[in-house]
Rosetta silent file (secondary structure, phi, psi, omega in degrees, C-alpha in Angstrom):
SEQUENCE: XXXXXXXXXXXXXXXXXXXXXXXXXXXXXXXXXXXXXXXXXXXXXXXXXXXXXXXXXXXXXXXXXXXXXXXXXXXXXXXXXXXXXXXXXXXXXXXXXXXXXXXXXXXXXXXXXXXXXXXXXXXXXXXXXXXXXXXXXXXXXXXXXXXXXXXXXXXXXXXXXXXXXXXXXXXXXXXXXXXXXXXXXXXXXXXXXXXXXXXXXXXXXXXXXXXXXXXXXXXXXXXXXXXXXXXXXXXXXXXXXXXXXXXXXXXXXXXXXXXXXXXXXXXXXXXXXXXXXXXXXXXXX
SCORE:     score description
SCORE:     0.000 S_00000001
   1 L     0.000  110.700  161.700  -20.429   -9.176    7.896 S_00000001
   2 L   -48.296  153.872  170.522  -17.246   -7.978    9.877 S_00000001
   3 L  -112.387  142.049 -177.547  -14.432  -10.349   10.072 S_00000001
   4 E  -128.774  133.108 -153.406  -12.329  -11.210   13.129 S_00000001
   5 E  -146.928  158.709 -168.086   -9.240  -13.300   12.124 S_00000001
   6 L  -170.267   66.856  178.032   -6.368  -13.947   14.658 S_00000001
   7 L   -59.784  155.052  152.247   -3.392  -15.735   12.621 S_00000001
   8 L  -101.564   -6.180  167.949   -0.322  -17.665   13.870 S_00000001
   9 L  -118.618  160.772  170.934    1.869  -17.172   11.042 S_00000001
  10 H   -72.242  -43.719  166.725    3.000  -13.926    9.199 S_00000001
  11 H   -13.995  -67.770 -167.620    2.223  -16.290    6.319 S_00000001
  12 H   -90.765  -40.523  163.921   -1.377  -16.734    6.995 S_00000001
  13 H   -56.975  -40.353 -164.879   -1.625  -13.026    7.740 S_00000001
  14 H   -48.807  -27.250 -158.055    0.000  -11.940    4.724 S_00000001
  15 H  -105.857  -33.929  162.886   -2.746  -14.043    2.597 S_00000001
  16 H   -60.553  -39.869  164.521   -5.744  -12.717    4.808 S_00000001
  17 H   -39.989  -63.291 -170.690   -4.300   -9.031    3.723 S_00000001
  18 L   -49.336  -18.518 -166.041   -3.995  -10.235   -0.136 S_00000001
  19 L  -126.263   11.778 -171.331   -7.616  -11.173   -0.095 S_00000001
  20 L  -162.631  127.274  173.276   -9.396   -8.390    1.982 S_00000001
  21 L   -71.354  115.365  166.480   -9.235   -4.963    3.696 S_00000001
  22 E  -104.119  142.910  174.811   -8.436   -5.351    7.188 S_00000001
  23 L   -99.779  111.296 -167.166   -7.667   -3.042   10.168 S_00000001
  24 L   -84.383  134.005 -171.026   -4.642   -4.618   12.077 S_00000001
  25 E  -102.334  111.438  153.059   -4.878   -4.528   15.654 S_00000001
  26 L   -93.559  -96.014  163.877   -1.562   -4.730   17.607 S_00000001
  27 L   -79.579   -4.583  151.834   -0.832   -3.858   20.905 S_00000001
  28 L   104.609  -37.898  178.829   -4.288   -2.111   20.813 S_00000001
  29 L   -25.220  -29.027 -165.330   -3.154    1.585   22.941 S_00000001
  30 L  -114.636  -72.017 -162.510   -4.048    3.453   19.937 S_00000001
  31 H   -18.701  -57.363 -178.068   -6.949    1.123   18.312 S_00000001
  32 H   -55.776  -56.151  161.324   -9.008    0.997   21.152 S_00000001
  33 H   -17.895  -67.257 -174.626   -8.751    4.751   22.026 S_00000001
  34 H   -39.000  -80.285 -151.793   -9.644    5.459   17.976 S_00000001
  35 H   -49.889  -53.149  165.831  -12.623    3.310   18.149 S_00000001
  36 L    71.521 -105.422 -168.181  -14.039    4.529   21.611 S_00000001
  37 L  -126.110   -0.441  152.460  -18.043    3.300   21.966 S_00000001
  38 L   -42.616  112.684 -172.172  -18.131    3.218   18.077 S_00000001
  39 L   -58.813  171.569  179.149  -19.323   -0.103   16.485 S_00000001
  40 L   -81.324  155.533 -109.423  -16.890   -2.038   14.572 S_00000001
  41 L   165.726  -48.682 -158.018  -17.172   -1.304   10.688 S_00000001
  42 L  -126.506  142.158  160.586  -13.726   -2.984    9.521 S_00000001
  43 E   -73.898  139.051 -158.540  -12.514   -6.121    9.471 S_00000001
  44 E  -107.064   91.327 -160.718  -10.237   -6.924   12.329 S_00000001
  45 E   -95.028  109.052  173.949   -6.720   -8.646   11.780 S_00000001
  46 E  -116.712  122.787 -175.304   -5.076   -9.177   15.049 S_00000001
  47 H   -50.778  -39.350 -149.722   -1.338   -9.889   14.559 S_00000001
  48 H   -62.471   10.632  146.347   -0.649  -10.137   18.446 S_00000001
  49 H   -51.285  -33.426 -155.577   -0.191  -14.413   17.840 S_00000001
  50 L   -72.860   76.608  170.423    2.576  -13.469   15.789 S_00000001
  51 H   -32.160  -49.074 -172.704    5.332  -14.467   17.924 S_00000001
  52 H   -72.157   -7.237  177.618    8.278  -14.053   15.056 S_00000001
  53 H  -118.260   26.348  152.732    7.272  -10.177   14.903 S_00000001
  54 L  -136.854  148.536 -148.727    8.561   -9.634   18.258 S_00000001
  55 L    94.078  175.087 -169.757   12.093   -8.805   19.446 S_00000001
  56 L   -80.547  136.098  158.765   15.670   -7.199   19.106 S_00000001
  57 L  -176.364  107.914 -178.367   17.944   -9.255   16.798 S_00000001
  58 E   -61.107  105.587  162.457   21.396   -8.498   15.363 S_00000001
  59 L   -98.066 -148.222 -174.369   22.096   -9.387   11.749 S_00000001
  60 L  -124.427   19.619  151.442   25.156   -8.556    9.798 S_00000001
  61 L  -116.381  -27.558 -168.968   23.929   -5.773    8.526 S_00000001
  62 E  -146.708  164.401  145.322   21.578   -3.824   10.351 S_00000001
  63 E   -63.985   68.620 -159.108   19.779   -3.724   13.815 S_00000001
  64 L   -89.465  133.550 -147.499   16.059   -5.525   13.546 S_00000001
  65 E  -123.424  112.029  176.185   13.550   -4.421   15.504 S_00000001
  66 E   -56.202  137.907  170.236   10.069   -7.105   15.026 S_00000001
  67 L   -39.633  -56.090 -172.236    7.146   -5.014   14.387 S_00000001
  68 L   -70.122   -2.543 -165.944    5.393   -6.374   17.529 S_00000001
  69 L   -86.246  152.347 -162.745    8.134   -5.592   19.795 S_00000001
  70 E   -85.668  158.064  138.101    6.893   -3.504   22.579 S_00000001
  71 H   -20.975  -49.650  171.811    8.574   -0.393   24.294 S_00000001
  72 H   -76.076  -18.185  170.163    9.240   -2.148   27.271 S_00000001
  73 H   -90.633  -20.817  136.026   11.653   -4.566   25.200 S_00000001
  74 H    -9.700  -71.246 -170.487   13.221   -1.765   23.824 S_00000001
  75 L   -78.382  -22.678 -154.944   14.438   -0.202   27.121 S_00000001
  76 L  -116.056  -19.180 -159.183   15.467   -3.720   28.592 S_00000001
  77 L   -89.419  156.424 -158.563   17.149   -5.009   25.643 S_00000001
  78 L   -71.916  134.864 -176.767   20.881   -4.537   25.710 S_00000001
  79 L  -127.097  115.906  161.732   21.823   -1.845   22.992 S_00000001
  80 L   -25.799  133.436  153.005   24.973    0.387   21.555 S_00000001
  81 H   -17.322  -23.104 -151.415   24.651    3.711   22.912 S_00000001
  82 H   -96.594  -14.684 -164.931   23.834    5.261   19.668 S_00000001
  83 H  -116.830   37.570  160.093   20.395    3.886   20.423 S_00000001
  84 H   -48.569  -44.137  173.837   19.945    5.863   24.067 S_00000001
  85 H   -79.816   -4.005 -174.786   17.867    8.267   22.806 S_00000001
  86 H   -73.926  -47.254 -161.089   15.235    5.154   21.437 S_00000001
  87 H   -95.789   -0.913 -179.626   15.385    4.224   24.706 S_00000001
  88 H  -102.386  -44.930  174.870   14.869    7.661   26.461 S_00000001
  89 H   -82.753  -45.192 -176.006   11.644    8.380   24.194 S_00000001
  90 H   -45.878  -84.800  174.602   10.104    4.586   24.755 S_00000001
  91 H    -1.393  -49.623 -164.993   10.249    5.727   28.856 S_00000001
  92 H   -71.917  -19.655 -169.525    7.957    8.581   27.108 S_00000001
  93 L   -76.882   96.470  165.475    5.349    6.559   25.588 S_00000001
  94 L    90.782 -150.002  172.394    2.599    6.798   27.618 S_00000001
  95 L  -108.708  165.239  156.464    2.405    5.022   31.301 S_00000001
  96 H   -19.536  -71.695 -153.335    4.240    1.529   32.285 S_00000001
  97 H   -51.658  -42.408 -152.518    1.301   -0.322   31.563 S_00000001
  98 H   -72.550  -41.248 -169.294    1.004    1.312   27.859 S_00000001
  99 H   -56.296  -27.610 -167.491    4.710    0.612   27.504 S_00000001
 100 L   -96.727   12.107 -176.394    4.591   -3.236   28.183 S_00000001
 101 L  -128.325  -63.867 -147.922    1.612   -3.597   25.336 S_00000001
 102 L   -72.265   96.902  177.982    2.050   -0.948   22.673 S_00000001
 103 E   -82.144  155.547 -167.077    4.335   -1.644   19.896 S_00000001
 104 H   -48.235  -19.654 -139.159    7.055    0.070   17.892 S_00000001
 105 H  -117.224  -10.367  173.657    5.982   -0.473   14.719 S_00000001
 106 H   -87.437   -6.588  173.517    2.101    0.554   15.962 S_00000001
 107 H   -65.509  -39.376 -165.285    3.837    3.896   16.987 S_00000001
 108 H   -92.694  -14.921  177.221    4.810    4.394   13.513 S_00000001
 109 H   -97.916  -21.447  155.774    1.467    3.570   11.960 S_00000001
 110 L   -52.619  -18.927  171.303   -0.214    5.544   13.638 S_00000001
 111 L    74.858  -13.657 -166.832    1.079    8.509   12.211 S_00000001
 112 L  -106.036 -179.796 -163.159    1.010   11.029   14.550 S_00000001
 113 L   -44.328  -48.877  178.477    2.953   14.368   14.513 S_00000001
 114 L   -69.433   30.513 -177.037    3.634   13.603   18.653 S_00000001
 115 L   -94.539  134.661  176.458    4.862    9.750   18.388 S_00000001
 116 L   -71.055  -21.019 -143.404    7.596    9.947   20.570 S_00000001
 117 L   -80.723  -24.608 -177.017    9.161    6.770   18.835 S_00000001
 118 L   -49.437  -71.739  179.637    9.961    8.894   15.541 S_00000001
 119 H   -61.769  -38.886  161.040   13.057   11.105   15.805 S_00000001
 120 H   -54.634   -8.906  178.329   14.651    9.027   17.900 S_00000001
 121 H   -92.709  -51.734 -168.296   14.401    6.339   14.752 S_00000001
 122 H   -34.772  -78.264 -142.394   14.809    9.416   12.281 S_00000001
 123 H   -82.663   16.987  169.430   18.562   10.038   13.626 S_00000001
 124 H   -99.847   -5.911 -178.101   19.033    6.186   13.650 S_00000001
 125 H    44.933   35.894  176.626   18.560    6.207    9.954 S_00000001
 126 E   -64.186  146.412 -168.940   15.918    3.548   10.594 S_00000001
 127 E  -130.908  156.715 -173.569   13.978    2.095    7.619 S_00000001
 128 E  -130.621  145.142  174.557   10.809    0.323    7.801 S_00000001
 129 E  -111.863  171.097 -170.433   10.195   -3.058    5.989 S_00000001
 130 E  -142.844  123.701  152.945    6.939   -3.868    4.605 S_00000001
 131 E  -141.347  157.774  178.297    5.258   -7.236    3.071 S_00000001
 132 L  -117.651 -161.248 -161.218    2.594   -8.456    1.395 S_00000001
 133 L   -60.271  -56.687 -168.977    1.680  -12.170    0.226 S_00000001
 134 L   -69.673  -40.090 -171.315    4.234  -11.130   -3.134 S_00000001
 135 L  -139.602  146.523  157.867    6.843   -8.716   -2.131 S_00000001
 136 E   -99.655  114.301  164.770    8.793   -7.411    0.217 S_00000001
 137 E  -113.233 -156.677  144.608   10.224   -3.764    0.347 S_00000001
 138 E  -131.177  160.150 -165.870   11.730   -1.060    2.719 S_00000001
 139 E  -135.248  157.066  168.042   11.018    2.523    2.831 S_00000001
 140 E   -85.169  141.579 -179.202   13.617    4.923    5.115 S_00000001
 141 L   -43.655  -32.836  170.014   11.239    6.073    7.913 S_00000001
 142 L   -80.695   20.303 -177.507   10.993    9.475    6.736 S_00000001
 143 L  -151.263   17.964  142.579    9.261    8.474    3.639 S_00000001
 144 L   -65.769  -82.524 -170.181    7.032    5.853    5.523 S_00000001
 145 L  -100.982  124.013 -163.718    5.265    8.142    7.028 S_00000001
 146 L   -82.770   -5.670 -178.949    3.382   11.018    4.786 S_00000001
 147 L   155.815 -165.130  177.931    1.599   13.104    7.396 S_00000001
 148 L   -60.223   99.900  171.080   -0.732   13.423    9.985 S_00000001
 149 L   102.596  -38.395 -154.472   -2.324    9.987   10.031 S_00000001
 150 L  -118.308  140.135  153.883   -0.916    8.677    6.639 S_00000001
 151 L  -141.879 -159.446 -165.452    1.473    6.538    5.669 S_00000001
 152 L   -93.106   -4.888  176.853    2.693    4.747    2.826 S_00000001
 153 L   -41.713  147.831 -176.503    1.500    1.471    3.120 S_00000001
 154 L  -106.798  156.134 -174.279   -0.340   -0.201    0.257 S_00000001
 155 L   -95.647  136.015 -145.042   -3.189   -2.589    0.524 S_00000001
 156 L   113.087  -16.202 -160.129   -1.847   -5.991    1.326 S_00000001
 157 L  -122.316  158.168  173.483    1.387   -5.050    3.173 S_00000001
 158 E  -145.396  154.162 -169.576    1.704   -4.650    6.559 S_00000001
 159 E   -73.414  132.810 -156.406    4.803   -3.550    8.989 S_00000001
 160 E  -106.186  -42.800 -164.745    7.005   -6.390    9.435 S_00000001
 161 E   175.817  138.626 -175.762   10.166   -4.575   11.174 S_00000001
 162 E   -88.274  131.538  158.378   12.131   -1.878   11.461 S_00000001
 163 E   -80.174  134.527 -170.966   15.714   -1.691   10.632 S_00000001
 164 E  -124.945  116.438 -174.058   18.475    0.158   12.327 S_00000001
 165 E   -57.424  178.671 -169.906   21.920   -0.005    9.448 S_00000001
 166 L   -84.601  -26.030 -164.184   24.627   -0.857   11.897 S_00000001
 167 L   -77.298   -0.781 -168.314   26.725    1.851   10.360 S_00000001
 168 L  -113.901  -55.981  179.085   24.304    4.616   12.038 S_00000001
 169 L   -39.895  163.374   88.283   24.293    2.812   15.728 S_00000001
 170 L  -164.178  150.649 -177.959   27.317    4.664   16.101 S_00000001
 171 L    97.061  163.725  166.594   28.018    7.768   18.126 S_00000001
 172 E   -87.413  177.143 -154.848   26.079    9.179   21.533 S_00000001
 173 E  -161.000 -178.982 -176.955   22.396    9.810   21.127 S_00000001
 174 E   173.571  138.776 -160.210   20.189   11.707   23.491 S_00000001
 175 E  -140.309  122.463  173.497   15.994   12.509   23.752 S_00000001
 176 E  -145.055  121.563 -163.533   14.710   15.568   25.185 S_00000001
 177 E   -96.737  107.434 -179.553   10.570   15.992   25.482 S_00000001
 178 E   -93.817  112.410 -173.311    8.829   19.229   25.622 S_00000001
 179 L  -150.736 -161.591 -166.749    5.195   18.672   27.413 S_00000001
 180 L   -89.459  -76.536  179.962    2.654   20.309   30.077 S_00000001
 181 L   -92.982 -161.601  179.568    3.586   18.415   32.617 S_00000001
 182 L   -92.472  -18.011 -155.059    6.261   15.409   33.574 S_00000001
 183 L  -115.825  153.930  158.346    3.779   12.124   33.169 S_00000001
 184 L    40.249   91.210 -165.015    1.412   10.673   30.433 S_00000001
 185 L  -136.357   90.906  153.252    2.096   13.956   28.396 S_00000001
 186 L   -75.381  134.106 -167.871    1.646   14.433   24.609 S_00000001
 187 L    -3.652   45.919 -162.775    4.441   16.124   23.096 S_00000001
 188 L   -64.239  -16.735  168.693    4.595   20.174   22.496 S_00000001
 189 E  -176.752  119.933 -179.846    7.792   19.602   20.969 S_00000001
 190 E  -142.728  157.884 -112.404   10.917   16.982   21.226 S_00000001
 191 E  -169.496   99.853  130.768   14.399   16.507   19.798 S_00000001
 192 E  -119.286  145.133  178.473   16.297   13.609   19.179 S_00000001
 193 E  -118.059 -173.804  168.870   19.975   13.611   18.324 S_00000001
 194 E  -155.029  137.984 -158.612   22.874   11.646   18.112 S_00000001
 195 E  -114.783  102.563  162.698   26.956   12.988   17.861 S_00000001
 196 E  -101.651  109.737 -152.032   29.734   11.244   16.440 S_00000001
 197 E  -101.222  113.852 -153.982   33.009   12.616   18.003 S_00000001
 198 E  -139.154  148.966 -172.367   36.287   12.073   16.744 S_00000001
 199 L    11.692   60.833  125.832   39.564   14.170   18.196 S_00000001
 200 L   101.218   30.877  146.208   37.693   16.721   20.202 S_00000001
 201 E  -161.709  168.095 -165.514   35.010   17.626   17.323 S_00000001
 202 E   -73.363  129.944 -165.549   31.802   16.599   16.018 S_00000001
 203 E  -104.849    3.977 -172.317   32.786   14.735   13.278 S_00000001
 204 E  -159.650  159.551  148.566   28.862   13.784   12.476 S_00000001
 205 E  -156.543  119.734  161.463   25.806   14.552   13.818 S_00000001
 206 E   -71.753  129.737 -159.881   22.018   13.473   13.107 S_00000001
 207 L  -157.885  118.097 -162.296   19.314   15.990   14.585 S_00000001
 208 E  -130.638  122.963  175.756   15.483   14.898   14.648 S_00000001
 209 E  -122.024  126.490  160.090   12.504   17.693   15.710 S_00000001
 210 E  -124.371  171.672 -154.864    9.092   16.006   16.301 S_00000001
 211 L    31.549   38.458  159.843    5.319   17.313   17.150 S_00000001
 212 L  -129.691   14.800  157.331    6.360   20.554   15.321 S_00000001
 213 L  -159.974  164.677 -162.593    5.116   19.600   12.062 S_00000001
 214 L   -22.615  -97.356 -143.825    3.099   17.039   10.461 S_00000001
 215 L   -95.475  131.951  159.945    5.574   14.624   10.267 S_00000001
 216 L   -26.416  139.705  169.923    8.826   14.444   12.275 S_00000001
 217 E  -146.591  154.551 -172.571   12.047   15.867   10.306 S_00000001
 218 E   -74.196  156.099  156.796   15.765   15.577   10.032 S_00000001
 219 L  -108.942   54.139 -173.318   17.334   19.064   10.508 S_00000001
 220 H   -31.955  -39.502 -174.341   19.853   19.197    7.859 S_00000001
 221 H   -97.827    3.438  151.950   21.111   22.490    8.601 S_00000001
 222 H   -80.039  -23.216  177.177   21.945   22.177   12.373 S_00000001
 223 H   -55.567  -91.931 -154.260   23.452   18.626   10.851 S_00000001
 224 H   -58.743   -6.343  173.259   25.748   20.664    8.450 S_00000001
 225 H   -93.882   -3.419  176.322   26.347   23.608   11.541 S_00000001
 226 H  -117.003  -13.841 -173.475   27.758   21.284   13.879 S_00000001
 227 L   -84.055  130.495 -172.179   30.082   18.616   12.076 S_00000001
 228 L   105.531   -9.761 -173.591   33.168   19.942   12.312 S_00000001
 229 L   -42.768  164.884  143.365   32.508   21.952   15.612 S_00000001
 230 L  -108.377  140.692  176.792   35.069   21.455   18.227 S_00000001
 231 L   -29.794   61.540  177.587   33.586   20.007   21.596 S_00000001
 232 L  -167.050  162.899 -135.004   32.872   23.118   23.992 S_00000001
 233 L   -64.988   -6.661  141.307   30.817   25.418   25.585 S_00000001
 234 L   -36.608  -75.115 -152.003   30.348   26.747   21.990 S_00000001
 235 L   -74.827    1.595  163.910   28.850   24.651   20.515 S_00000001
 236 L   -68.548  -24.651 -169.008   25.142   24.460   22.350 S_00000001
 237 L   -80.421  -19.524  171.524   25.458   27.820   21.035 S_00000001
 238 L  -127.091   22.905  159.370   25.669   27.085   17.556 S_00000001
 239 L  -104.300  -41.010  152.615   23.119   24.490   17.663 S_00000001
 240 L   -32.269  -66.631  150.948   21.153   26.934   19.027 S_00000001
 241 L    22.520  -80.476 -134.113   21.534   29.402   15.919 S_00000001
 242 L   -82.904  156.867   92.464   21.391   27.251   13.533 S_00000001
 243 L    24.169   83.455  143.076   18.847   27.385   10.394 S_00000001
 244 L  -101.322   77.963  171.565   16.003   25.033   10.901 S_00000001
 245 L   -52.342  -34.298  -94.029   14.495   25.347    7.351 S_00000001
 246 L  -132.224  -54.164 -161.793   13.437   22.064    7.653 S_00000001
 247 L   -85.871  157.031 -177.003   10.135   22.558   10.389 S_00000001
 248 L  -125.828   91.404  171.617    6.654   24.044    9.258 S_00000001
 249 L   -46.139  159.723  169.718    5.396   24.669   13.097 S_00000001
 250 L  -119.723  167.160  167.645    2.260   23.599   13.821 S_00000001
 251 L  -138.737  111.830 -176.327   -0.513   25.160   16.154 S_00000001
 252 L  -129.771 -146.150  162.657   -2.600   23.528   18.196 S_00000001
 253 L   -58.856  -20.209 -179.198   -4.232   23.577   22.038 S_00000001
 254 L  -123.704   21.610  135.483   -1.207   22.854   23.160 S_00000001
 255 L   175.412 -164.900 -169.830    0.945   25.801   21.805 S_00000001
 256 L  -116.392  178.505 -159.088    1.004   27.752   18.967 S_00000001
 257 H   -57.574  -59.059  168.177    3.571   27.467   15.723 S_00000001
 258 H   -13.971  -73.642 -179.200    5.687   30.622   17.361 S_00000001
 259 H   -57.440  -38.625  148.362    6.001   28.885   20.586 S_00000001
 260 H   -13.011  -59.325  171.388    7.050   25.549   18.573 S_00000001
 261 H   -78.287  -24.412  142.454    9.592   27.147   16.872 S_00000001
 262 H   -70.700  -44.804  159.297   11.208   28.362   19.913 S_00000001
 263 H   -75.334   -2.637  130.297   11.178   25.519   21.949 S_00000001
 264 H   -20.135  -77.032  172.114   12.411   23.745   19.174 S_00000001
 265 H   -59.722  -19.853 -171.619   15.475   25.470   19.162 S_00000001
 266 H   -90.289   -4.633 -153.167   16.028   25.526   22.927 S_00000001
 267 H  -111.970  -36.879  149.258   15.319   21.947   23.416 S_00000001
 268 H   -32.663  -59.374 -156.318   18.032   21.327   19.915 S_00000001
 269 H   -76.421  -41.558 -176.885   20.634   22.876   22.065 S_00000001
 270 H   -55.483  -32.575 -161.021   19.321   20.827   25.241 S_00000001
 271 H   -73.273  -68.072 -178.145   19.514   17.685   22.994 S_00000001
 272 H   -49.090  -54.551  173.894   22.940   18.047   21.905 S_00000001
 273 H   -93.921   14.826  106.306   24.309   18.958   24.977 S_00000001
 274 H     2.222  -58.790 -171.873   22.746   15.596   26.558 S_00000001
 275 H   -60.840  -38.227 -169.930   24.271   13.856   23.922 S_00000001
 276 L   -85.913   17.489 -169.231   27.843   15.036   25.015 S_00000001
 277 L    42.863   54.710  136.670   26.993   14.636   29.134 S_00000001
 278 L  -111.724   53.303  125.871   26.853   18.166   29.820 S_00000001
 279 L  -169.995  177.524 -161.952   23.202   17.657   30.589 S_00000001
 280 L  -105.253   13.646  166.715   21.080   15.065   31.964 S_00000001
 281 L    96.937  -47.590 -172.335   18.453   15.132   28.930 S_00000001
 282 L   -41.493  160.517 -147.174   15.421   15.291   31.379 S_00000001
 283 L  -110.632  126.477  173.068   12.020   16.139   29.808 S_00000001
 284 E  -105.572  132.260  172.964   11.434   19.600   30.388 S_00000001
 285 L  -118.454    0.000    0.000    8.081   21.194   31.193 S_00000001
């Protein structure tokens, strides 16, 4: 017999995980989609009671983001700069409607290659926490999620909240979206970064390429080609360049690895100089 369970505590979820496999239903954008005119098969835990696993909320270490909090609370809630580009892909997810239901943390379980919500997290040095009924741990995002589809959760735990350290908010940030068109679009390839600028050169920089391999990745070597840059019409130019060792293109209907790996790079350069306000960022198609 399926089960349909609909807790009010994190508690009382945690102890419905511990004693059964369940499929947790949040804001539902992707669930429903999945399932389509398919009967139901899995037991069905839906979290969206769980009041305490939504919002924004400043500790004294990190930024915490509730599992449950939507997109649309993202974008309204007041943020350091550093998290612009967070708030520049959540605009991307989807339509309005999808935006005011569909939560961060179902963005991330979902797995896929296209989640807009990733790189923009990536170059936030966001971490994900996870509990079950015994323990709590955190994984860094990029080791959360293992590919196309998979991530690391273990059975019992579920996503509680993401963390952004505080020491990472820092700097300007920027999101730039590669698609067919401008609306309801999935991804051919997007870029977020974020630049920390100290007497007229990059004294840091974080660089994130998503939908061009399974899983979103950091670009360490446009990272290590721009810190130290100085701040000028150079330097799109050596972000441009740069070594991205880092991406395994992918090819699908909606370009092929080639094309990936160029509009990678142009959209890097686009990113960056977004970040500094020599461009406005807009999602190019």
């Amino acid at each position: 017999m399926i089960r349909y369970a609909k807790p009010t505590t994190v508690d009382e979820a945690l102890a419905l995980l511990g004693e059964d496999r369940w499929r947790i239903l949040a804001g539902g954008t992707d669930f429903y989609p999945a399932q389509g005119a398919k009967p139901f098969r899995d037991n069905i835990l839906d979290i969206n009671g769980l009041a305490e696993l939504r919002g924004i909320a400043e500790t004294g270490d990190h930024w915490r983001i509730g599992a449950r909090t939507t997109w649309t609370d993202v974008v309204r809630h007041p943020l350091p700069v550093a998290f612009d580009a967070l708030k520049a892909a959540a605009r991307e997810v989807g339509s309005v409607q999808i935006q005011n239901v569909a939560s961060v943390a179902g963005n991330l379980c979902n797995a896929s290659p296209a989640a807009d919500g990733v790189p923009a997290l990536m170059v936030l040095d966001a971490d994900v926490e996870l509990r079950s009924a015994k323990a709590t741990r955190h994984l860094p995002l990029g080791e959360f999620i293992l590919g196309n589809r998979r991530t690391a959760l273990q059975p019992g735990e579920m996503v509680t909240a993401i963390r952004v350290p505080k020491r990472s908010a820092v700097g300007a940030s920027a999101f730039v979206k590669l698609g067919a068109r401008r609306y309801l679009v999935i991804s051919i390839a997007m870029v977020a970064a974020r630049l920390m600028i100290e007497d007229g050169a990059v004294a840091d920089a974080a660089i994130a390429v998503g939908a061009c391999s399974a899983v979103a990745r950091r670009l360490a070597g446009v990272e290590a080609v721009l810190r130290g840059c100085p701040i000028d019409e150079a330097l799109a130019d050596a972000a441009l360049s740069a070594p991205i060792d880092e991406l395994s293109p992918i090819g699908d209907v909606r370009g092929s690895a080639e094309y990936r790996e160029h509009a990678a790079r142009e959209i890097v350069a686009r990113a960056v100089r977004a970040a500094l306000g020599q461009d406005s960022g807009k999602v190019a198609a």
